[in-house]
Short mmCIF file of C-alpha atoms in Angstrom, two decimals:
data_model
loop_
_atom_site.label_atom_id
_atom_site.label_comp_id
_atom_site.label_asym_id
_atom_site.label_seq_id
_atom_site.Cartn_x
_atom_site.Cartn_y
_atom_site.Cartn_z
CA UNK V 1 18.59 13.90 -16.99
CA UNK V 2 17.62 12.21 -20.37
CA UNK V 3 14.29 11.63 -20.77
CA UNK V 4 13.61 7.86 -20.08
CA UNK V 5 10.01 5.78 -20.10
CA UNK V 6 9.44 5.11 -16.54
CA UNK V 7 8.11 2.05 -15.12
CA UNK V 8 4.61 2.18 -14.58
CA UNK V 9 5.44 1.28 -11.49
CA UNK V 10 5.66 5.03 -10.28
CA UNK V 11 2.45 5.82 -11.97
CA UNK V 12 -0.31 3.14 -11.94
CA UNK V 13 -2.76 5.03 -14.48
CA UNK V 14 -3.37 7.60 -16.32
CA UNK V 15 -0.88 9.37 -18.96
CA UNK V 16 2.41 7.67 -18.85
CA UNK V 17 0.45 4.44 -16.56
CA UNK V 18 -1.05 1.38 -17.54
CA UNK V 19 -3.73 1.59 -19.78
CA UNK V 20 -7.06 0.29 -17.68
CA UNK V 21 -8.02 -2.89 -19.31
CA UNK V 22 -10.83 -5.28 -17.14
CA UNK V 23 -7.81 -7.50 -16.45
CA UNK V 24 -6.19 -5.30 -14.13
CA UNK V 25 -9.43 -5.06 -12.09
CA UNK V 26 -9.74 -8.65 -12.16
CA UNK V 27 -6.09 -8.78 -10.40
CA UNK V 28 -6.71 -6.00 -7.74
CA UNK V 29 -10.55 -7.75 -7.05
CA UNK V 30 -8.40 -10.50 -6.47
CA UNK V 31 -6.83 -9.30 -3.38
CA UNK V 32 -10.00 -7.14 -1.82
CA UNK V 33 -11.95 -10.92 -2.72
CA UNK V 34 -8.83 -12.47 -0.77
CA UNK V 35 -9.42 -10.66 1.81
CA UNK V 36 -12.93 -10.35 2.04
CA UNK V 37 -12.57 -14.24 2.67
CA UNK V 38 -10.72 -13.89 5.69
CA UNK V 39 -13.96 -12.44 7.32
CA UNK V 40 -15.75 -14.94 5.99
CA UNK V 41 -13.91 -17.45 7.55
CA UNK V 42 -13.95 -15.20 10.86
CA UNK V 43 -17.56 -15.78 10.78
CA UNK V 44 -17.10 -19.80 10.02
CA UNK V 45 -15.41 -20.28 13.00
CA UNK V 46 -17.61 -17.89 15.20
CA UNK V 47 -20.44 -20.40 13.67
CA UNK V 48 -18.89 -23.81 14.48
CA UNK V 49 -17.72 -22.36 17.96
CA UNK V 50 -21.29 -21.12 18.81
CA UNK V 51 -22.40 -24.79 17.61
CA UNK V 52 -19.86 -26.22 19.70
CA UNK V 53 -20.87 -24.53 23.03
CA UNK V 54 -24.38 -26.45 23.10
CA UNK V 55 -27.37 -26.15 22.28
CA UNK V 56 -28.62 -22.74 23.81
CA UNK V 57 -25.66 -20.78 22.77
CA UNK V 58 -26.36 -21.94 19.20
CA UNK V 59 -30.13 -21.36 19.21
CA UNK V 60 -29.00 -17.49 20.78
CA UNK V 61 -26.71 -17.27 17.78
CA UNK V 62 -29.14 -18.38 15.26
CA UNK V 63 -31.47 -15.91 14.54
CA UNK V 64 -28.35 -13.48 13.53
CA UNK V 65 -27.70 -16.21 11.16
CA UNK V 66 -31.02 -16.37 9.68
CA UNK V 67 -32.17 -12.50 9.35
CA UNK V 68 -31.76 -10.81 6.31
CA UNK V 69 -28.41 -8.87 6.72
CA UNK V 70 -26.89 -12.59 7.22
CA UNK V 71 -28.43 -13.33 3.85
CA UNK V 72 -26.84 -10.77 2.75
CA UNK V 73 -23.24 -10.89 4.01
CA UNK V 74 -23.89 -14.19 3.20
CA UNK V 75 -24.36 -13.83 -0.93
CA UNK V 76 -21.11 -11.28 -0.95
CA UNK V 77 -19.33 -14.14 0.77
CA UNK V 78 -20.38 -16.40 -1.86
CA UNK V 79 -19.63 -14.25 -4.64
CA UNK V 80 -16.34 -13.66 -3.01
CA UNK V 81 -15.67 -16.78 -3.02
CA UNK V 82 -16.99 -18.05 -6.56
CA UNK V 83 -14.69 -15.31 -7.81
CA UNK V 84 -11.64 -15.89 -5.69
CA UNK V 85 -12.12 -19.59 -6.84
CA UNK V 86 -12.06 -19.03 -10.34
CA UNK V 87 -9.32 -16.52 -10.80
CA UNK V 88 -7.26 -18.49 -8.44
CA UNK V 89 -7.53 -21.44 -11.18
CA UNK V 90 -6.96 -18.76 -13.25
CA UNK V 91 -3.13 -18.03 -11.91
CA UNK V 92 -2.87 -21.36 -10.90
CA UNK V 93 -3.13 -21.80 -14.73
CA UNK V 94 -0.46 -19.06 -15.25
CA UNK V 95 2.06 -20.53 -13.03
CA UNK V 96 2.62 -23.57 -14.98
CA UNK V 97 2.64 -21.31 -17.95
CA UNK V 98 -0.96 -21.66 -19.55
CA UNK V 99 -2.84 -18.82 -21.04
CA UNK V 100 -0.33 -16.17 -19.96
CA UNK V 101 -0.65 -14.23 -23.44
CA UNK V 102 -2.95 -11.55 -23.83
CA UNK V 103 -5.73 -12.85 -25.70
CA UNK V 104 -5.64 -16.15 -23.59
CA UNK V 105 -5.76 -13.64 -20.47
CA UNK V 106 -8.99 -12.12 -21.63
CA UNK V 107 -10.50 -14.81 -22.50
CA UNK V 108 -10.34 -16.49 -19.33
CA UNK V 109 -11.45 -12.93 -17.80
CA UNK V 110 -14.42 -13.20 -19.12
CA UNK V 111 -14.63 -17.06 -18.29
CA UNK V 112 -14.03 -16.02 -14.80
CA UNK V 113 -16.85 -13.55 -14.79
CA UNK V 114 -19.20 -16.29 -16.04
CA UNK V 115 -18.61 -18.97 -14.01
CA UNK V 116 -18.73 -16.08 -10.38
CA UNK V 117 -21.79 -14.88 -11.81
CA UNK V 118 -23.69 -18.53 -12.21
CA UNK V 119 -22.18 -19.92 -9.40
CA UNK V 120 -23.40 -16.62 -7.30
CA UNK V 121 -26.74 -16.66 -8.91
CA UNK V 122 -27.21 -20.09 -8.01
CA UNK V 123 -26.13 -20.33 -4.45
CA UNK V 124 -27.83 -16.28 -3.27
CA UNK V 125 -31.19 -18.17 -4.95
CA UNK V 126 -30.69 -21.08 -2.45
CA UNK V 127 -29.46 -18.75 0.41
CA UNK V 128 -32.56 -16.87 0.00
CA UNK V 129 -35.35 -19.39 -0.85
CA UNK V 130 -34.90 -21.20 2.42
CA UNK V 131 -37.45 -20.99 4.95
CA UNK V 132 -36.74 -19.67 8.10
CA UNK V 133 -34.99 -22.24 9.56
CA UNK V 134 -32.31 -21.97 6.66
CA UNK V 135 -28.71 -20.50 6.47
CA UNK B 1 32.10 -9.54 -9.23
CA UNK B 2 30.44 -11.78 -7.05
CA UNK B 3 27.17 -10.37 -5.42
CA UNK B 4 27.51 -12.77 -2.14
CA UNK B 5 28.29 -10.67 1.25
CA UNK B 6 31.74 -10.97 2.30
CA UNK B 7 30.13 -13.13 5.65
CA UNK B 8 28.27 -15.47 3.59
CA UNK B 9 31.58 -16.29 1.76
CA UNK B 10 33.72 -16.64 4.83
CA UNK B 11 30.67 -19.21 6.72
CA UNK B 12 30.45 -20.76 2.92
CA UNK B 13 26.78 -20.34 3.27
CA UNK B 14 24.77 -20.59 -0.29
CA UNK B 15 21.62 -20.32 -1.06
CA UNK B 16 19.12 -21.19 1.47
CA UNK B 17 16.52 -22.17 -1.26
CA UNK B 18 13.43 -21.46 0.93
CA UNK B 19 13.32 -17.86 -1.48
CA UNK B 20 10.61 -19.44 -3.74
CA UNK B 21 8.94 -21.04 -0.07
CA UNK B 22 5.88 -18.26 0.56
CA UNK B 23 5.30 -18.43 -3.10
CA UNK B 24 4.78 -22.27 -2.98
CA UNK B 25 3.20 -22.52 -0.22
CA UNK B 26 0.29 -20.27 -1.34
CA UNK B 27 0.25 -22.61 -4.18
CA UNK B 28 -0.11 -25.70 -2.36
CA UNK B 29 -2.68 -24.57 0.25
CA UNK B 30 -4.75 -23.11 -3.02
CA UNK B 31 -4.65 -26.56 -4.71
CA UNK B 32 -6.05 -27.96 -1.59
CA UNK B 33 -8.76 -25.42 -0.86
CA UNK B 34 -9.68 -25.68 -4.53
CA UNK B 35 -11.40 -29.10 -3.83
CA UNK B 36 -12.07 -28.55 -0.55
CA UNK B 37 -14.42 -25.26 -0.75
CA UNK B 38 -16.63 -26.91 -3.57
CA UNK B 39 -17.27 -29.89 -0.97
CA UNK B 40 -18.00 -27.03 2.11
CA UNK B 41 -20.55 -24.89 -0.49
CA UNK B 42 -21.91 -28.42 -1.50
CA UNK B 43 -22.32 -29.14 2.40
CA UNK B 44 -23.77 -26.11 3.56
CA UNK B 45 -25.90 -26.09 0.46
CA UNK B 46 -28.00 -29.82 1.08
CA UNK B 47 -27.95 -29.28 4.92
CA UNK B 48 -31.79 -29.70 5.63
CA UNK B 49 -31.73 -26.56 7.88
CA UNK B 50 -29.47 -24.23 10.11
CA UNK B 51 -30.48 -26.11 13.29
CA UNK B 52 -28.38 -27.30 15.99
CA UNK B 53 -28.90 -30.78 15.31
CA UNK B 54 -28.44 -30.51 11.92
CA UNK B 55 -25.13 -28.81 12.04
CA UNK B 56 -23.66 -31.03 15.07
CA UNK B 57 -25.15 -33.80 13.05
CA UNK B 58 -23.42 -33.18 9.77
CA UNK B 59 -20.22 -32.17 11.64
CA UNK B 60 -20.33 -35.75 13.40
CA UNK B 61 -21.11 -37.78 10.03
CA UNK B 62 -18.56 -39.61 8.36
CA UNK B 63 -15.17 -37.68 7.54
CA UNK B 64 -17.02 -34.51 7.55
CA UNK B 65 -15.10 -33.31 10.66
CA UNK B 66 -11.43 -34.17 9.06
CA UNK B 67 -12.52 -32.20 6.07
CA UNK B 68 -14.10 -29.02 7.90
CA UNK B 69 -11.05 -29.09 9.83
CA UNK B 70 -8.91 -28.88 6.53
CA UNK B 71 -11.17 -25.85 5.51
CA UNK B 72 -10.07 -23.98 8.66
CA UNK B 73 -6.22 -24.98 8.71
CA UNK B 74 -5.58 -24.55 4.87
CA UNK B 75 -8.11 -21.56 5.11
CA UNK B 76 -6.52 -19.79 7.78
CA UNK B 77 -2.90 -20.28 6.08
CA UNK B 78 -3.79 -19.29 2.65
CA UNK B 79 -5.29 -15.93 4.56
CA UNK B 80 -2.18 -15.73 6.28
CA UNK B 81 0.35 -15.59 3.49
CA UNK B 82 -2.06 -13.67 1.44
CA UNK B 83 -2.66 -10.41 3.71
CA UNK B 84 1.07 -10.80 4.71
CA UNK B 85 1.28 -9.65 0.96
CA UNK B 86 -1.31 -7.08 0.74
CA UNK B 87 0.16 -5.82 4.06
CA UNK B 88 3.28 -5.86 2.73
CA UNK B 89 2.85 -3.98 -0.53
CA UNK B 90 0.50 -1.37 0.97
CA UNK B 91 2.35 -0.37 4.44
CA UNK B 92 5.99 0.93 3.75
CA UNK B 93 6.62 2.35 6.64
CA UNK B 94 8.43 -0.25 9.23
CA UNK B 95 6.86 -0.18 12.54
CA UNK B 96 2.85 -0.14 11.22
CA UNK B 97 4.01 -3.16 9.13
CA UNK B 98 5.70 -5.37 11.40
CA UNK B 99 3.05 -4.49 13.72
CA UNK B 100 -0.04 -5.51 11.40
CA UNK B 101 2.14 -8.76 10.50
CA UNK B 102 2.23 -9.67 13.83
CA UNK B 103 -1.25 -8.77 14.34
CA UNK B 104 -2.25 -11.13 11.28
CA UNK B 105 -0.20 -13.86 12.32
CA UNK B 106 -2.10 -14.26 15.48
CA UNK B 107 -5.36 -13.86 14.27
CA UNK B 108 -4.52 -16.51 12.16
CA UNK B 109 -3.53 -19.00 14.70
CA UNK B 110 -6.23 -17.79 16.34
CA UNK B 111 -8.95 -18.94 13.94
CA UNK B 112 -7.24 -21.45 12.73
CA UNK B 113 -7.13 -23.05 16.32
CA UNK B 114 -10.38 -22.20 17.96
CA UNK B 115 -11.84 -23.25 14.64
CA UNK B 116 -10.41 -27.10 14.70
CA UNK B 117 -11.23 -26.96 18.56
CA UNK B 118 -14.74 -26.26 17.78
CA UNK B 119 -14.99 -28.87 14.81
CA UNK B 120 -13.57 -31.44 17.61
CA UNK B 121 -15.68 -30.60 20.34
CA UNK B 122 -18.44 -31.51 18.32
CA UNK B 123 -17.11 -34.40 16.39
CA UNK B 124 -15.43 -35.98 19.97
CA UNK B 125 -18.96 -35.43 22.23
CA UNK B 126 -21.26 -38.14 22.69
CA UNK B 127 -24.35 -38.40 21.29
CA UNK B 128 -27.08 -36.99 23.92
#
């Protein structure tokens, strides 16, 4: 057999892969964000059914909500979805044909990475410097 | 040399042109939950506090149950078609695959429905 560039298909990285770039992480960070979100909405609908039962079953629900591993899950859910929000514009973007070449690509990267981090910052702060009665 | 199967040629059957649909779709429900998750952070950001009256009271304001009921529909099918994806490209083999896609679809319709129910149940009760 002659010896013919494979696609990197059958190799993801390393010699002979693709070259690890922060792009790429973006894209797979993508899909664990994606479906991080899916839990989070798990746990928006556990919320709004525990509010919709009355009352009592919401005040037995709330103190889970209001602990600190909430918090917690809580902030990663927000910076879940800050980031799944702005890369999403991101291939939204790419779909009608903006940005697409490189330099556009990792400029928007790094776009992306600023807006998740100040939206994150902003909303953990507010997660976290309610009382107890917050979120 | 025409590609079509020899059956689609006899029937006279083209194209069905729903191969671009999943793609699409995901498009769609992302330009909608684009909007719709900055006005459910805004929300859940200004509510006064986590209480029960609060929550039932926000729910129960204005169009606020319409839109939360958006979140969970568009939410739920943008999950969907996106973890049919991931399942797809990471499970090869068939039965595992077919099984986790069936799995998916129902928890999907699950939250998707007991989430709207909940949303109503609190928008439809009366005020004690």
């Amino acid at each position: 057999m002659a010896e013919r560039p494979l696609s990197p298909f059958t190799k993801m990285f390393g010699e002979g892969g693709y070259r690890w770039a922060y792009t790429n992480t973006l894209s797979i960070l993508h899909r664990v964000a994606g479906v991080a979100l899916i839990f989070a909405l798990l746990g928006l609908v556990v919320w709004l059914i525990s509010a919709s039962f009355g009352a009592a079953s919401y005040a037995a629900f709330l103190p889970l909500l209001t602990g600190l591993p909430a918090r917690i899950v809580m902030s990663m859910a927000v910076i879940a979805l800050s980031f799944h929000f702005f890369n999403g514009l991101r291939h939204l973007a790419w779909d009608i044909g903006w940005g697409f070449e490189r330099s556009a690509a990792r400029r928007s990267a790094a776009l992306v990475v600023a807006g998740t981090c100040i939206v994150s910052a902003f909303c953990i702060y507010c997660i976290f410097a309610h009382g107890a009665g917050a979120r | 040399m025409s590609l079509r199967a020899p059956l689609a040629k006899v029937l006279n059957h083209g194209a069905a042109h729903d191969g671009v649909n999943h793609w699409w779709v995901q498009r769609v429900t992302a330009l909608a939950l684009a909007p719709l998750v900055i006005w459910l952070l805004w929300q859940l950001l200004s509510l006064p506090d986590a209480s029960y009256l609060s929550v039932t009271a926000w729910i129960r304001y204005s169009w606020n149950a319409v839109l939360l009921s958006f979140v969970v529909l568009l939410a739920s099918w943008h999950g969907w078609l996106g973890l049919q994806m991931v399942i797809e490209d990471y499970e090869h083999r068939s039965l595992p695959k077919i099984a986790l896609l069936v799995l998916s679809t129902f928890v999907h319709a699950l939250l998707a429905a007991s989430g709207i129910y909940a949303v109503m149940r609190i928008a439809l009760r009366s005020v004690a």
